[in-house]
Every structure is written in structure tokens, then in C-alpha cells.
Amino acid sequence: MKCEMCNLSNEDKRWMLFESDFWSVYLADKQDYVGRCFVLCRNHRETLSQLDPMEWNDLRSVITAVETMLKKELGATMFNWSCLMNDAYKATSPAPHVHFHVRPRYASPISLGNVIFCDGEFAHHYDNLRKDCLDNHSKELLFNRLKAAAANHIR
Amino acid sequence: MKCEMCNLSNEDKRWMLFESDFWSVYLADKQDYVGRCFVLCRNHRETLSQLDPMEWNDLRSVITAVETMLKKELGATMFNWSCLMNDAYKATSPAPHVHFHVRPRYASPISLGNVIFCDGEFAHHYDNLRKDCLDNHSKELLFNRLKAAAANHIR
């Protein structure tokens, strides 16, 4: 079974915000919550239990870097982190690859270019069926802003 | 603001499966997915970024212990981990307290006493509105079994 996450396309990789020794951080394709990111283990690990101590320690710094970036740049109030990996189990021979989703959550509306984003479910579980709320142009602007922030302030 | 999780009632504490230096593991009140647990930081930390290195390292062992317990005892196929903390933000002065939810997920139905549990959403996002599927008696049996497993095999 070929692991999709070990073989990201160049189009997928285009959205990488920064890398640490063991993790890569991407702006998520679907911006259901503005600033949603995706944190991917650079080694193929199938469960959290399989992460080695160096990968686990590095993850702590990456989480802090991501939370700091999203707070400073977007004014996120708090964060929903999840490590699910359900999709991998749709395959006959699952090859899950450890990754995390982080959805920044906002107590008040934020503006991003000409988009006003309102987190209507704040203080409640994220809406997993929420639609992407950024067009391609706004997503590109957001990506450039977060990438610059990551390069300037975080690493 | 009084933190609810720093002040658990004796009834809440009754469901504790095991404790490590920095974390407590409880069988979740709502058994929407059989074996669902709740992993609570013993110190009051408001965000993942606030966890200190000792708490973070200890969490890695606790995750492994929980996954091992749920695989051995219930035959869980994989796990959905999340750290959300949305509820705390319903308060005027939020006092979030770092905790994780873990929902074991099952590729095939499992039986537990006279209950057959079928994970109808396997390979998809957990259903956050799923009802509790264990009555009090079955929950008690499950708790005793997991607690014994934790005491015998894990620590």
C-alpha cells in the first residue's frame, strides 16, 4: 500500500509553511476555519504510539510555533487539535500516516483582506461539514502572510 | 473563574482508570464509542503550548498505555485523539484545562457482555452526536475490566 502522505504532489507541497526536524506544517487545503493547518510527521509512523521520543519532543515545539503564529497573525482565541487518520482506513490495506489537524477558533469575527470570517460555532465542537470560506486569491494571500510570519518570527 | 477539572467531584473521580505522574485517565461518561476515555493533565494548563517538557514526555507514555489497553481489551482497530477544550469558552471568563478525548474505532463489531457494538462510521469522522450506547451496568463492567487491565499490564 502506497502511503499518500509519503508521496505528496508538488501542488500539495506548495502549501508548506515551515518544517522542523521531524514535522512539516501546511496550510490546509480546506479553509473551513481560517488558518486551519495540517501537521505531518516527516517519517512514516502509523500511530501516535509509534512516534519516537525525538519526534514527540519536536512536536511540542511545532505545536507552540503553530499556535503562536495563528494567534499573532490572525488573532485566534484558541485551538482545536485532532489526530484522527480515519481516511486511511477506507483502503483495503490501510497505511495511516501520523498527522494532526489544527483549527484556530475565534471568539470575534476577523477580517482577512475583503473577507470577514465569523466562527459561528465558537465554544462548540467544530462543524466537520463546514464549507471552505476562502477563494483561491484569499488563500494565497493568507499563505504568503503565514509563511512570512513563520520565517521571520518562529524558527 | 473556578476550573471544573481542577475540582472534579467524587462521582467523576470514581471513573479513573489510572494515573501517571502528570496525567489522569478516566473512562468517559458518554460511551458513544465503546472504550472512549478522557486524559486529563493533573496540573492546570490552559493550552498545549503551556505544557512543560516533563508533562509532554509523560503524555507520550500515557497515550501508548491507553492505546495498548484499548487494543488488548477491546480489539480497537485505531484511535481518534482530540484536544478541543471548546466547552470552557462558554464561560465569561474561560478557564480551559488541557485534556484529550480518545475514541477507539472498530473495523468490525465487538461484543461486550450482552451488548454488540458496531462502529457504523468506521473510516469516517466520529459522529459527535452519537448517543451513549452502554447502560450503567455495562459501563461498570467495562470500567472494572479496563481498570484491572491497567493495573496488571500497563503500569
Short mmCIF file of C-alpha atoms in Angstrom, two decimals:
data_model
loop_
_atom_site.label_atom_id
_atom_site.label_comp_id
_atom_site.label_asym_id
_atom_site.label_seq_id
_atom_site.Cartn_x
_atom_site.Cartn_y
_atom_site.Cartn_z
CA MET A 1 0.00 0.00 0.00
CA LYS A 2 1.48 3.31 -1.11
CA CYS A 3 1.23 6.00 1.55
CA GLU A 4 -0.28 9.12 0.05
CA MET A 5 1.36 11.33 2.68
CA CYS A 6 4.83 9.97 1.96
CA ASN A 7 4.21 10.90 -1.67
CA LEU A 8 2.69 14.36 -1.65
CA SER A 9 2.38 16.03 -5.02
CA ASN A 10 4.23 19.25 -5.82
CA GLU A 11 0.86 21.01 -5.74
CA ASP A 12 0.31 19.73 -2.17
CA LYS A 13 3.85 20.71 -1.14
CA ARG A 14 3.33 24.22 -2.44
CA TRP A 15 1.30 24.95 0.70
CA MET A 16 4.07 24.11 3.17
CA LEU A 17 4.52 26.87 5.75
CA PHE A 18 7.55 25.52 7.56
CA GLU A 19 9.42 22.39 8.52
CA SER A 20 11.09 21.25 11.72
CA ASP A 21 13.43 18.28 12.04
CA PHE A 22 10.56 15.80 12.18
CA TRP A 23 7.37 17.63 11.14
CA SER A 24 6.06 19.65 8.21
CA VAL A 25 3.34 22.27 8.61
CA TYR A 26 0.97 23.03 5.73
CA LEU A 27 -1.90 25.43 5.28
CA ALA A 28 -4.88 23.10 4.91
CA ASP A 29 -6.49 22.90 1.53
CA LYS A 30 -9.95 23.38 3.06
CA GLN A 31 -10.11 26.66 5.00
CA ASP A 32 -13.33 25.87 6.85
CA TYR A 33 -11.82 27.71 9.82
CA VAL A 34 -9.44 30.42 8.62
CA GLY A 35 -5.85 29.43 9.29
CA ARG A 36 -6.55 25.71 9.52
CA CYS A 37 -3.26 23.84 9.27
CA PHE A 38 -2.08 20.31 8.89
CA VAL A 39 0.99 19.00 10.78
CA LEU A 40 2.58 15.97 9.15
CA CYS A 41 5.23 13.64 10.55
CA ARG A 42 8.15 13.56 8.10
CA ASN A 43 8.75 9.88 8.87
CA HIS A 44 6.10 7.28 8.16
CA ARG A 45 4.57 6.45 11.56
CA GLU A 46 1.22 4.71 11.73
CA THR A 47 0.09 5.58 15.27
CA LEU A 48 0.94 8.09 17.98
CA SER A 49 2.41 5.18 19.96
CA GLN A 50 4.96 4.66 17.18
CA LEU A 51 6.42 8.16 17.42
CA ASP A 52 9.92 8.05 18.87
CA PRO A 53 11.00 10.40 21.70
CA MET A 54 12.75 12.82 19.35
CA GLU A 55 9.71 13.11 17.10
CA TRP A 56 7.47 13.59 20.13
CA ASN A 57 9.70 16.29 21.68
CA ASP A 58 9.94 18.13 18.39
CA LEU A 59 6.14 18.04 18.06
CA ARG A 60 5.84 20.09 21.25
CA SER A 61 7.89 22.93 19.70
CA VAL A 62 5.93 22.72 16.47
CA ILE A 63 2.58 22.98 18.29
CA THR A 64 3.84 26.05 20.14
CA ALA A 65 5.13 27.58 16.88
CA VAL A 66 1.81 26.99 15.11
CA GLU A 67 -0.29 28.36 17.99
CA THR A 68 1.97 31.42 18.26
CA MET A 69 1.79 32.06 14.50
CA LEU A 70 -2.01 31.78 14.37
CA LYS A 71 -2.50 33.93 17.47
CA LYS A 72 -0.16 36.70 16.28
CA GLU A 73 -1.22 36.77 12.64
CA LEU A 74 -4.94 36.03 12.87
CA GLY A 75 -5.90 36.70 16.47
CA ALA A 76 -7.08 33.15 17.11
CA THR A 77 -8.66 32.77 20.55
CA MET A 78 -7.91 29.07 20.99
CA PHE A 79 -7.25 25.91 19.01
CA ASN A 80 -8.86 22.57 18.27
CA TRP A 81 -6.23 19.87 17.70
CA SER A 82 -7.05 16.42 16.41
CA CYS A 83 -5.22 13.32 15.25
CA LEU A 84 -7.79 11.11 13.55
CA MET A 85 -6.44 9.28 10.48
CA ASN A 86 -9.82 7.84 9.54
CA ASP A 87 -9.40 8.27 5.79
CA ALA A 88 -6.53 5.78 5.66
CA TYR A 89 -8.94 3.05 6.78
CA LYS A 90 -11.08 3.42 3.67
CA ALA A 91 -8.36 1.39 1.90
CA THR A 92 -8.24 -2.42 1.90
CA SER A 93 -4.66 -2.29 3.25
CA PRO A 94 -4.59 0.85 5.38
CA ALA A 95 -1.31 2.79 5.58
CA PRO A 96 -2.14 5.54 8.10
CA HIS A 97 0.46 8.27 8.48
CA VAL A 98 0.52 10.34 11.67
CA HIS A 99 -0.73 13.88 11.13
CA PHE A 100 -2.67 16.48 13.09
CA HIS A 101 -5.32 18.97 12.11
CA VAL A 102 -5.43 22.30 13.91
CA ARG A 103 -8.43 24.54 13.57
CA PRO A 104 -7.99 28.01 15.07
CA ARG A 105 -11.20 29.19 16.71
CA TYR A 106 -12.29 32.81 17.06
CA ALA A 107 -14.41 34.45 19.74
CA SER A 108 -14.94 37.50 17.47
CA PRO A 109 -15.14 37.97 13.69
CA ILE A 110 -11.82 38.59 11.94
CA SER A 111 -11.18 40.31 8.62
CA LEU A 112 -8.76 38.98 6.08
CA GLY A 113 -8.42 41.17 3.00
CA ASN A 114 -12.03 41.67 1.94
CA VAL A 115 -13.30 38.55 3.70
CA ILE A 116 -14.96 38.73 7.11
CA PHE A 117 -14.73 35.37 8.89
CA CYS A 118 -17.15 34.60 11.68
CA ASP A 119 -16.75 31.44 13.76
CA GLY A 120 -20.43 30.80 14.32
CA GLU A 121 -19.77 27.62 16.33
CA PHE A 122 -17.24 29.19 18.71
CA ALA A 123 -17.21 27.37 22.09
CA HIS A 124 -18.81 24.36 20.42
CA HIS A 125 -17.40 21.40 18.51
CA TYR A 126 -16.11 22.37 15.07
CA ASP A 127 -18.55 21.75 12.24
CA ASN A 128 -16.97 18.99 10.20
CA LEU A 129 -19.24 19.79 7.25
CA ARG A 130 -18.41 23.49 7.17
CA LYS A 131 -17.55 24.75 3.69
CA ASP A 132 -14.27 26.28 2.61
CA CYS A 133 -14.68 30.03 3.21
CA LEU A 134 -11.70 31.38 1.24
CA ASP A 135 -11.41 31.78 -2.52
CA ASN A 136 -8.08 30.97 -4.17
CA HIS A 137 -6.84 34.54 -4.08
CA SER A 138 -7.55 34.96 -0.35
CA LYS A 139 -5.98 31.58 0.38
CA GLU A 140 -2.83 32.62 -1.47
CA LEU A 141 -2.65 35.90 0.50
CA LEU A 142 -3.14 34.05 3.77
CA PHE A 143 -0.47 31.51 2.85
CA ASN A 144 2.08 34.21 2.00
CA ARG A 145 1.36 36.04 5.23
CA LEU A 146 1.69 32.95 7.42
CA LYS A 147 4.78 31.77 5.59
CA ALA A 148 6.48 35.13 6.11
CA ALA A 149 5.48 35.08 9.78
CA ALA A 150 6.86 31.57 10.19
CA ALA A 151 10.15 32.59 8.54
CA ASN A 152 10.54 35.85 10.48
CA HIS A 153 9.34 35.12 13.96
CA ILE A 154 9.13 31.46 14.69
CA ARG A 155 12.14 29.49 13.57
CA MET B 1 -13.11 31.52 37.46
CA LYS B 2 -13.16 28.13 39.15
CA CYS B 3 -11.78 25.37 36.95
CA GLU B 4 -14.21 22.47 36.87
CA MET B 5 -11.44 19.99 36.00
CA CYS B 6 -9.31 21.02 38.96
CA ASN B 7 -12.34 20.31 41.12
CA LEU B 8 -13.78 17.02 39.94
CA SER B 9 -16.49 15.55 42.12
CA ASN B 10 -16.02 12.19 43.84
CA GLU B 11 -18.58 10.78 41.40
CA ASP B 12 -16.39 11.94 38.47
CA LYS B 13 -13.24 10.57 40.12
CA ARG B 14 -14.87 7.19 40.55
CA TRP B 15 -14.24 6.54 36.84
CA MET B 16 -10.46 6.99 36.99
CA LEU B 17 -8.65 4.10 35.32
CA PHE B 18 -5.09 5.04 36.13
CA GLU B 19 -2.77 7.93 36.86
CA SER B 20 0.74 8.77 35.73
CA ASP B 21 2.96 11.48 37.23
CA PHE B 22 1.24 14.23 35.27
CA TRP B 23 -1.94 12.78 33.74
CA SER B 24 -5.13 11.02 34.88
CA VAL B 25 -7.07 8.67 32.61
CA TYR B 26 -10.82 8.28 33.04
CA LEU B 27 -13.43 6.19 31.29
CA ALA B 28 -15.59 8.83 29.60
CA ASP B 29 -19.05 9.35 30.95
CA LYS B 30 -20.54 9.15 27.46
CA GLN B 31 -19.66 5.83 25.79
CA ASP B 32 -20.63 6.85 22.25
CA TYR B 33 -17.67 4.76 21.08
CA VAL B 34 -17.07 1.87 23.48
CA GLY B 35 -13.92 2.45 25.50
CA ARG B 36 -13.89 6.21 24.99
CA CYS B 37 -11.52 7.77 27.53
CA PHE B 38 -10.58 11.17 28.77
CA VAL B 39 -6.94 12.08 29.56
CA LEU B 40 -6.61 15.00 31.96
CA CYS B 41 -3.49 16.99 32.86
CA ARG B 42 -3.06 16.87 36.65
CA ASN B 43 -1.73 20.43 36.65
CA HIS B 44 -3.85 23.32 35.46
CA ARG B 45 -2.53 24.16 31.96
CA GLU B 46 -4.65 26.22 29.61
CA THR B 47 -3.12 25.33 26.23
CA LEU B 48 -0.90 22.63 24.74
CA SER B 49 1.81 25.30 24.44
CA GLN B 50 1.78 25.67 28.23
CA LEU B 51 2.65 22.03 28.93
CA ASP B 52 6.16 21.71 30.29
CA PRO B 53 8.64 19.17 28.89
CA MET B 54 8.04 16.67 31.72
CA GLU B 55 4.27 16.79 31.22
CA TRP B 56 4.71 16.40 27.46
CA ASN B 57 7.09 13.44 27.76
CA ASP B 58 4.83 11.72 30.23
CA LEU B 59 1.88 12.20 27.87
CA ARG B 60 3.64 10.09 25.24
CA SER B 61 3.77 7.10 27.67
CA VAL B 62 0.16 7.65 28.67
CA ILE B 63 -1.03 7.65 25.04
CA THR B 64 0.83 4.39 24.44
CA ALA B 65 -0.63 2.87 27.62
CA VAL B 66 -4.18 3.87 26.66
CA GLU B 67 -3.85 2.60 23.07
CA THR B 68 -2.35 -0.68 24.30
CA MET B 69 -5.11 -1.15 26.87
CA LEU B 70 -7.91 -0.48 24.36
CA LYS B 71 -6.35 -2.69 21.69
CA LYS B 72 -5.77 -5.62 24.05
CA GLU B 73 -9.04 -5.46 25.94
CA LEU B 74 -11.48 -4.35 23.27
CA GLY B 75 -9.76 -5.06 19.97
CA ALA B 76 -9.80 -1.43 18.84
CA THR B 77 -8.54 -1.04 15.26
CA MET B 78 -7.33 2.55 15.61
CA PHE B 79 -7.89 5.70 17.63
CA ASN B 80 -9.21 9.22 17.21
CA TRP B 81 -7.44 11.66 19.53
CA SER B 82 -8.57 15.23 20.06
CA CYS B 83 -7.75 18.18 22.27
CA LEU B 84 -10.55 20.69 21.82
CA MET B 85 -11.49 22.50 25.06
CA ASN B 86 -14.41 24.33 23.47
CA ASP B 87 -16.73 24.00 26.46
CA ALA B 88 -14.51 26.20 28.63
CA TYR B 89 -15.19 29.11 26.26
CA LYS B 90 -18.90 29.08 27.04
CA ALA B 91 -17.97 30.89 30.27
CA THR B 92 -17.49 34.66 30.51
CA SER B 93 -14.02 34.12 31.98
CA PRO B 94 -12.80 30.91 30.37
CA ALA B 95 -10.52 28.64 32.40
CA PRO B 96 -9.65 25.90 29.90
CA HIS B 97 -7.79 22.89 31.30
CA VAL B 98 -5.77 20.69 28.94
CA HIS B 99 -7.40 17.32 28.34
CA PHE B 100 -7.71 14.86 25.47
CA HIS B 101 -10.54 12.69 24.25
CA VAL B 102 -9.73 9.32 22.75
CA ARG B 103 -12.35 7.40 20.82
CA PRO B 104 -11.35 3.85 19.90
CA ARG B 105 -12.64 2.94 16.44
CA TYR B 106 -13.56 -0.56 15.30
CA ALA B 107 -13.40 -2.10 11.82
CA SER B 108 -15.66 -4.99 12.98
CA PRO B 109 -18.45 -5.24 15.56
CA ILE B 110 -17.33 -6.14 19.09
CA SER B 111 -19.33 -7.76 21.85
CA LEU B 112 -19.21 -6.60 25.42
CA GLY B 113 -21.29 -8.70 27.81
CA ASN B 114 -24.66 -8.78 26.08
CA VAL B 115 -24.05 -5.62 24.06
CA ILE B 116 -22.92 -5.76 20.42
CA PHE B 117 -21.19 -2.53 19.43
CA CYS B 118 -20.94 -1.64 15.78
CA ASP B 119 -18.90 1.39 14.69
CA GLY B 120 -21.10 2.37 11.77
CA GLU B 121 -18.92 5.38 10.90
CA PHE B 122 -15.62 3.48 10.85
CA ALA B 123 -13.10 5.15 8.49
CA HIS B 124 -15.08 8.38 8.74
CA HIS B 125 -15.08 11.25 11.21
CA TYR B 126 -16.62 10.29 14.54
CA ASP B 127 -20.24 11.26 14.95
CA ASN B 128 -20.24 13.92 17.62
CA LEU B 129 -23.98 13.49 18.18
CA ARG B 130 -23.80 9.71 18.64
CA LYS B 131 -25.70 8.55 21.69
CA ASP B 132 -24.24 6.71 24.69
CA CYS B 133 -24.50 3.02 23.81
CA LEU B 134 -23.87 1.44 27.23
CA ASP B 135 -26.28 1.17 30.13
CA ASN B 136 -24.96 1.72 33.65
CA HIS B 137 -24.35 -1.96 34.31
CA SER B 138 -22.33 -2.47 31.09
CA LYS B 139 -20.37 0.71 31.80
CA GLU B 140 -19.48 -0.58 35.25
CA LEU B 141 -18.34 -3.94 33.81
CA LEU B 142 -16.24 -2.18 31.17
CA PHE B 143 -14.71 0.11 33.79
CA ASN B 144 -13.73 -2.80 36.04
CA ARG B 145 -12.22 -4.69 33.15
CA LEU B 146 -10.15 -1.74 31.89
CA LYS B 147 -9.07 -0.81 35.40
CA ALA B 148 -7.83 -4.34 36.05
CA ALA B 149 -6.02 -4.34 32.71
CA ALA B 150 -4.39 -1.01 33.51
CA ALA B 151 -3.26 -2.31 36.91
CA ASN B 152 -1.99 -5.67 35.62
CA HIS B 153 -0.41 -4.98 32.29
CA ILE B 154 0.33 -1.37 31.79
CA ARG B 155 1.95 0.35 34.75
#
